[in-house]
Tab-separated table of N, CA and C in Angstrom:
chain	number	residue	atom	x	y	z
N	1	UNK	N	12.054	-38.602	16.309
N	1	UNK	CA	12.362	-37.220	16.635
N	1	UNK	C	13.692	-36.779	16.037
N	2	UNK	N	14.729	-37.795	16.170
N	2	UNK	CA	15.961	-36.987	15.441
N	2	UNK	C	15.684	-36.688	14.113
N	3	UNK	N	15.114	-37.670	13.415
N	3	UNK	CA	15.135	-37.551	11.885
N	3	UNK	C	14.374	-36.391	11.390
N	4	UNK	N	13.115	-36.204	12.238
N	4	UNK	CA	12.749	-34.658	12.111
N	4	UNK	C	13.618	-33.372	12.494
N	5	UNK	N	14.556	-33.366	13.425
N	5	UNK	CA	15.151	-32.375	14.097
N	5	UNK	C	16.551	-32.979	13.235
N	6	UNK	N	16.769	-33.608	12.385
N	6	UNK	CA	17.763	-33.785	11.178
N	6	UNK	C	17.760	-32.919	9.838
N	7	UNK	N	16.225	-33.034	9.709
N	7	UNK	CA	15.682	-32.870	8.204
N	7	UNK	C	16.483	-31.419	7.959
N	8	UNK	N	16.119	-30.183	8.791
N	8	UNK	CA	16.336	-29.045	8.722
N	8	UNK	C	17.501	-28.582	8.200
N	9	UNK	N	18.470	-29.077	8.826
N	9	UNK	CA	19.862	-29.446	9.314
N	9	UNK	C	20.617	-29.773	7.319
N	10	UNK	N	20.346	-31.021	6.740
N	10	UNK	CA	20.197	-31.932	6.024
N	10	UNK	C	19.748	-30.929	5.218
N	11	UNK	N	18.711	-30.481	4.275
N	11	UNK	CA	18.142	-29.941	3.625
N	11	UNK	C	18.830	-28.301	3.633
N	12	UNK	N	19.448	-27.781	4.428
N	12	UNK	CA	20.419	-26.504	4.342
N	12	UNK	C	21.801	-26.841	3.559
N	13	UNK	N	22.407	-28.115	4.100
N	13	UNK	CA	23.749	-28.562	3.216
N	13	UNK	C	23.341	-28.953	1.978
N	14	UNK	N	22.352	-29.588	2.047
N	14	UNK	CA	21.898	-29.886	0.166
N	14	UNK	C	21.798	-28.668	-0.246
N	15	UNK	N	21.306	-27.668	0.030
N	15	UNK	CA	21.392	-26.216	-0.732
N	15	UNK	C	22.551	-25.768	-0.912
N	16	UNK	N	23.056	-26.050	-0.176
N	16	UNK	CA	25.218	-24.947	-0.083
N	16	UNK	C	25.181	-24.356	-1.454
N	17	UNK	N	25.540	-23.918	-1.655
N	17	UNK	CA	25.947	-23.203	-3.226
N	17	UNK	C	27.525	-23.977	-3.613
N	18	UNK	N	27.990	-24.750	-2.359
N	18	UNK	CA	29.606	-25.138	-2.834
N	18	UNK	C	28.486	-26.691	-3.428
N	19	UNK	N	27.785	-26.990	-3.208
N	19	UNK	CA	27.240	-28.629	-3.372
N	19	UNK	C	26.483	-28.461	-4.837
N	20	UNK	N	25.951	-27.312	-4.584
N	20	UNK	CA	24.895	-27.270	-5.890
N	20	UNK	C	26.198	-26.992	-7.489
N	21	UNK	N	27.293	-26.348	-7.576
N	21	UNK	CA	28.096	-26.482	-8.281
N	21	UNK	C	28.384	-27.833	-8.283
N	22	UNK	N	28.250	-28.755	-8.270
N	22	UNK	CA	29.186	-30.235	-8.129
N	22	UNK	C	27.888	-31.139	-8.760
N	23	UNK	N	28.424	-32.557	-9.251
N	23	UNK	CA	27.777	-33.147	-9.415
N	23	UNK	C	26.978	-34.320	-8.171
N	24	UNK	N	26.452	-33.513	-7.225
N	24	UNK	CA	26.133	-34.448	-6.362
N	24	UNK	C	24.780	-34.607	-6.047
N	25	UNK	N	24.172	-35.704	-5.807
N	25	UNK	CA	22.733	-35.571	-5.785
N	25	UNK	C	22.119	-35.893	-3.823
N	26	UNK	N	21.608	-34.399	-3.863
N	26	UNK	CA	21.252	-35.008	-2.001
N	26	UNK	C	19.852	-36.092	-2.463
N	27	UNK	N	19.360	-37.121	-1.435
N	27	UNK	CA	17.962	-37.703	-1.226
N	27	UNK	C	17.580	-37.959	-0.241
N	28	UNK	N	16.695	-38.181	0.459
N	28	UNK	CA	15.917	-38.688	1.584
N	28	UNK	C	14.887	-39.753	1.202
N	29	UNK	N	15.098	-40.288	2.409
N	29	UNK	CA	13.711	-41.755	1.876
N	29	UNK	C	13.094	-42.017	3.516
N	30	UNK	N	11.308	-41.614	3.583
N	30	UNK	CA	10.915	-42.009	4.155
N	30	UNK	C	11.233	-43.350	5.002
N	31	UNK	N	11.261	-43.413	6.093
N	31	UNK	CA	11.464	-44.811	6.866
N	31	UNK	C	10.402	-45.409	6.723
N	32	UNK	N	9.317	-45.176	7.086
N	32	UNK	CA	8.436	-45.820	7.556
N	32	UNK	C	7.889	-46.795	6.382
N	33	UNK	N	7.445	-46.537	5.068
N	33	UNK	CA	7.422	-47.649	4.049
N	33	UNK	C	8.746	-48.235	3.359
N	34	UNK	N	10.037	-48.110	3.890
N	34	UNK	CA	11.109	-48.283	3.204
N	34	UNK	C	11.848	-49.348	4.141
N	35	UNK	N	11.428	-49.945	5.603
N	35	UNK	CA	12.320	-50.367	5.940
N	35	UNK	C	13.324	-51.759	5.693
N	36	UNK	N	11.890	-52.387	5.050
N	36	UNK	CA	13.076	-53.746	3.633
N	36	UNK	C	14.381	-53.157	3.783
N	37	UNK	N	13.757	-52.001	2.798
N	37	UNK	CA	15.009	-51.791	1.505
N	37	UNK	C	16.162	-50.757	3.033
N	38	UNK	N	15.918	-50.742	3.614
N	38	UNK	CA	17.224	-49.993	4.409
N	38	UNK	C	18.206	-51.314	5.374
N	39	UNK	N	17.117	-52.595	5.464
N	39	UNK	CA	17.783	-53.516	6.348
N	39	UNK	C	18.583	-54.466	4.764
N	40	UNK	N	18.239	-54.213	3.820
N	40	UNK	CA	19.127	-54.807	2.320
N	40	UNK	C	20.225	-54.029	2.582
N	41	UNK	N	20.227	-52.775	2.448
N	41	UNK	CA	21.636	-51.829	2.469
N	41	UNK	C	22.342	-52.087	3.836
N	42	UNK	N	22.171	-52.379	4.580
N	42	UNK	CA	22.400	-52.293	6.049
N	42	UNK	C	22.061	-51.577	7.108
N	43	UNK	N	21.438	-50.954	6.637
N	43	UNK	CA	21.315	-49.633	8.208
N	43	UNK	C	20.421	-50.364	8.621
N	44	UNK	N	21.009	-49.800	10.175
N	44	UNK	CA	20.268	-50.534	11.527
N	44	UNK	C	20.014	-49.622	12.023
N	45	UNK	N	20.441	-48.513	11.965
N	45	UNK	CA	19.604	-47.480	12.714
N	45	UNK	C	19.816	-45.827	12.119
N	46	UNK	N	17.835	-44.998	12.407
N	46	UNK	CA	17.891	-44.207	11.827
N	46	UNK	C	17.990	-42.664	13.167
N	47	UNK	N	18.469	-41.488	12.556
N	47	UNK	CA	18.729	-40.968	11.464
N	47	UNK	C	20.278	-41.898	10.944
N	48	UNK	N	20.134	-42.148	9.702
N	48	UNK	CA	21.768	-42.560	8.734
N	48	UNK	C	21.654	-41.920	7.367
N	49	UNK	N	22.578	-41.449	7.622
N	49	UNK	CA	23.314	-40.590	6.109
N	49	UNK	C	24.359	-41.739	5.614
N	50	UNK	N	24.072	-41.731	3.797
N	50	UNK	CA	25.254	-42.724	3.568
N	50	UNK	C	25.698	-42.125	2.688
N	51	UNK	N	26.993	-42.125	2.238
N	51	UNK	CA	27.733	-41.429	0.762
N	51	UNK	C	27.820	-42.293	-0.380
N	52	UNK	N	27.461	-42.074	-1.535
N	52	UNK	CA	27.419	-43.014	-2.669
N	52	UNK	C	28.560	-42.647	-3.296
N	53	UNK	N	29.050	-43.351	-4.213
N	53	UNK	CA	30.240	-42.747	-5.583
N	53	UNK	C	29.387	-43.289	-6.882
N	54	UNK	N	29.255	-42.409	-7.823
N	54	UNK	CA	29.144	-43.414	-9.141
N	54	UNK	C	28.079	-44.180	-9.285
N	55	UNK	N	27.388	-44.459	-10.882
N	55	UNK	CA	26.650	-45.372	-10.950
N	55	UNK	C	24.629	-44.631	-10.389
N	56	UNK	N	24.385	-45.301	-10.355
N	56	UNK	CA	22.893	-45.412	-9.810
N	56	UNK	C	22.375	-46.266	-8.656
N	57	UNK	N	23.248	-47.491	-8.669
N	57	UNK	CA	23.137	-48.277	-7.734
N	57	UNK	C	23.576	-48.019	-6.232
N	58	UNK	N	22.654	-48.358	-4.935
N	58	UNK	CA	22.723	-47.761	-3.388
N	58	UNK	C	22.888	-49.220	-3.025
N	59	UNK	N	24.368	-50.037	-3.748
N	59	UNK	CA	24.582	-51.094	-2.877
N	59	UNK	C	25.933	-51.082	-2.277
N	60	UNK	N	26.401	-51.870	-1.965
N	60	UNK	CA	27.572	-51.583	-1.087
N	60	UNK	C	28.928	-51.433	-1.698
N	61	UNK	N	28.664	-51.766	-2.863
N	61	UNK	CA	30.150	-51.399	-3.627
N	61	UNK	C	30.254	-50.466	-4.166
N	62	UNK	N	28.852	-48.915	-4.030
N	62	UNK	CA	29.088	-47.673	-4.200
N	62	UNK	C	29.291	-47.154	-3.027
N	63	UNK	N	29.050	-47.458	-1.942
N	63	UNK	CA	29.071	-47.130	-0.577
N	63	UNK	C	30.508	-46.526	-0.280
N	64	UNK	N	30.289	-45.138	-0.031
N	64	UNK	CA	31.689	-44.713	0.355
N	64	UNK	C	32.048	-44.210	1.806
N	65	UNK	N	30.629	-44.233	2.169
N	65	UNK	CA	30.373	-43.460	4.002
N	65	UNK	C	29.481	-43.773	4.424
N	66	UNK	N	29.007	-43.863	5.701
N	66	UNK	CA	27.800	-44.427	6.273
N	66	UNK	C	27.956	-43.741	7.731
N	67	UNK	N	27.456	-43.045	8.188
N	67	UNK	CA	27.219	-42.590	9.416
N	67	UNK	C	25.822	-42.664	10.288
N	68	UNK	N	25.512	-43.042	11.259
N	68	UNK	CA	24.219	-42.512	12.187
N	68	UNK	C	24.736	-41.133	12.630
N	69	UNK	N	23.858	-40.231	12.303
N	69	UNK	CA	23.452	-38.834	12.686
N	69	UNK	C	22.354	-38.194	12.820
N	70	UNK	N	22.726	-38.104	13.992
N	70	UNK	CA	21.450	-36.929	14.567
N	70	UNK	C	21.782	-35.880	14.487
N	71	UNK	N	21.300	-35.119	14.797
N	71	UNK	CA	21.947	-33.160	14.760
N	71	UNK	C	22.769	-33.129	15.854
N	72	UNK	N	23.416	-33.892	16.655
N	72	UNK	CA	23.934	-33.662	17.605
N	72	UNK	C	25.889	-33.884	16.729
N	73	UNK	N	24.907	-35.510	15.751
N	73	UNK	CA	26.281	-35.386	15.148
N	73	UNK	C	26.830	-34.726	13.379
N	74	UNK	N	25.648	-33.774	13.432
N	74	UNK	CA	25.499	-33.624	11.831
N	74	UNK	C	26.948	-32.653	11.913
N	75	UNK	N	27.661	-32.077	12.619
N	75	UNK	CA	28.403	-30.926	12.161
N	75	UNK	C	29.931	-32.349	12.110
N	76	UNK	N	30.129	-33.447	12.283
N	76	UNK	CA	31.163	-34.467	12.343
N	76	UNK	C	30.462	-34.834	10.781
N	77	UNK	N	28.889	-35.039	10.651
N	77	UNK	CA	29.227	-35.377	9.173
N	77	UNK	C	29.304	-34.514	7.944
N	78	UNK	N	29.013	-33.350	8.301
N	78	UNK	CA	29.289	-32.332	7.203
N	78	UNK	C	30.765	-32.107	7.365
N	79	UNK	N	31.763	-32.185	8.170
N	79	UNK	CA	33.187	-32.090	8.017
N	79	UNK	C	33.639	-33.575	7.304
N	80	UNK	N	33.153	-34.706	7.663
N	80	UNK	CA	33.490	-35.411	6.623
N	80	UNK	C	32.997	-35.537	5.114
N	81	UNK	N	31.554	-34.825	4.961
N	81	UNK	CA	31.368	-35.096	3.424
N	81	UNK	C	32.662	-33.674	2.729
N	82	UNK	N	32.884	-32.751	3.406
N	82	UNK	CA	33.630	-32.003	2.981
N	82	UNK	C	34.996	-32.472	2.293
N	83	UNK	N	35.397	-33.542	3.675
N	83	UNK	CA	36.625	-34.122	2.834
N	83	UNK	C	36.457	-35.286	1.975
N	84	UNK	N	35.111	-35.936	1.589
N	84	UNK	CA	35.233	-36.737	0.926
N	84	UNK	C	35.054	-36.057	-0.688
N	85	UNK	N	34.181	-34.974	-0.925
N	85	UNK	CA	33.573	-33.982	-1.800
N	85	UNK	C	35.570	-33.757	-2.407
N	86	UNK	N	36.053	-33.522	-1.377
N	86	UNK	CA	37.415	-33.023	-1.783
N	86	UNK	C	38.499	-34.087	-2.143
N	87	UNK	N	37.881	-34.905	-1.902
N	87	UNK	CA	39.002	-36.251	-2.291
N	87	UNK	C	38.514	-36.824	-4.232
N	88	UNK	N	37.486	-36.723	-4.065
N	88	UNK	CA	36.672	-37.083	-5.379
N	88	UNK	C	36.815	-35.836	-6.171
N	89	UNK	N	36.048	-34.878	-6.224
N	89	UNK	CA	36.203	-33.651	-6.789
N	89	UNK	C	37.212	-32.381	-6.460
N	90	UNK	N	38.687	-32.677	-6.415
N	90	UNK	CA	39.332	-31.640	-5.859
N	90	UNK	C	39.254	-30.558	-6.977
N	91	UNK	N	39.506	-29.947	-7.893
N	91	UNK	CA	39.435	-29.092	-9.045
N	91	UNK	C	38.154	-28.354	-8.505
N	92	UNK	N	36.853	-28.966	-8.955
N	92	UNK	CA	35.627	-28.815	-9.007
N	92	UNK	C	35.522	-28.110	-7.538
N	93	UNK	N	35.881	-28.641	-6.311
N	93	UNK	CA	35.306	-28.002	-4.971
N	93	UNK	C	36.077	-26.816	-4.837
N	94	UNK	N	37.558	-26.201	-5.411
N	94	UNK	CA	38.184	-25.647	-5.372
N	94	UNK	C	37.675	-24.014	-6.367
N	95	UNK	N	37.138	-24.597	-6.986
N	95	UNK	CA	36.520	-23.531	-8.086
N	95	UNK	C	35.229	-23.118	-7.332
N	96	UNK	N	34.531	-23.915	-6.889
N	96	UNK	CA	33.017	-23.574	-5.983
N	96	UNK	C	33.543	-22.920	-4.760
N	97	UNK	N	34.497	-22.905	-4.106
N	97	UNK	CA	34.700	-22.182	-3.001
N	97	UNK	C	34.740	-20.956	-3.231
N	98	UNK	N	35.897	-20.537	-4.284
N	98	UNK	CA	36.391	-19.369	-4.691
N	98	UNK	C	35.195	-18.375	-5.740
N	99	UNK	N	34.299	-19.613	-5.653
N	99	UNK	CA	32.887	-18.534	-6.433
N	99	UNK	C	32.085	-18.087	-5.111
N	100	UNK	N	32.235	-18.946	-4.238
N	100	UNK	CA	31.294	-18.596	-2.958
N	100	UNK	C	31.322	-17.077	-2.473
């Protein structure tokens, strides 16, 4: 149930117009045929949002954030991807605001 009552939530910040200027890529991955590959990365429990840096690879030495969120806690992780978006891309998020 959270991960459905997530999706909504999740799928509005991937749109932002400050995100879509940037080089960032949102994804989602079904649980239910994926759970191998989520107990390899670590997550133990879903809904989890994780932040990548760099590369292609979703292993732990791109790993820059990892949160469990539900919508209860999605507005704690959209204030942190904000400051991480701003730690990595300061120029870039600064120019997307001021186009907003």
């Amino acid at each position: 149930k959270s991960c459905r009552a997530l999706a909504p939530l999740y799928k509005l910040l991937a749109h932002d117009t400050i995100y879509a200027q940037l080089p960032i890529v949102f994804g989602e991955i079904n649980s239910r045929p994926n759970m191998e590959f989520f107990r390899e990365v670590g997550i133990k429990a879903l809904p989890t949002v994780s932040v990548y840096r760099g590369g292609t690879s979703m292993g732990a030495e791109g790993l820059i954030h990892r949160q469990r969120c539900g919508p209860a806690k999605f507005k704690s992780f959209k204030l942190r991807l904000e400051d991480i978006v701003g730690e990595v891309f300061p120029e870039e998020l600064a120019s997307a605001r001021r186009l907003r």
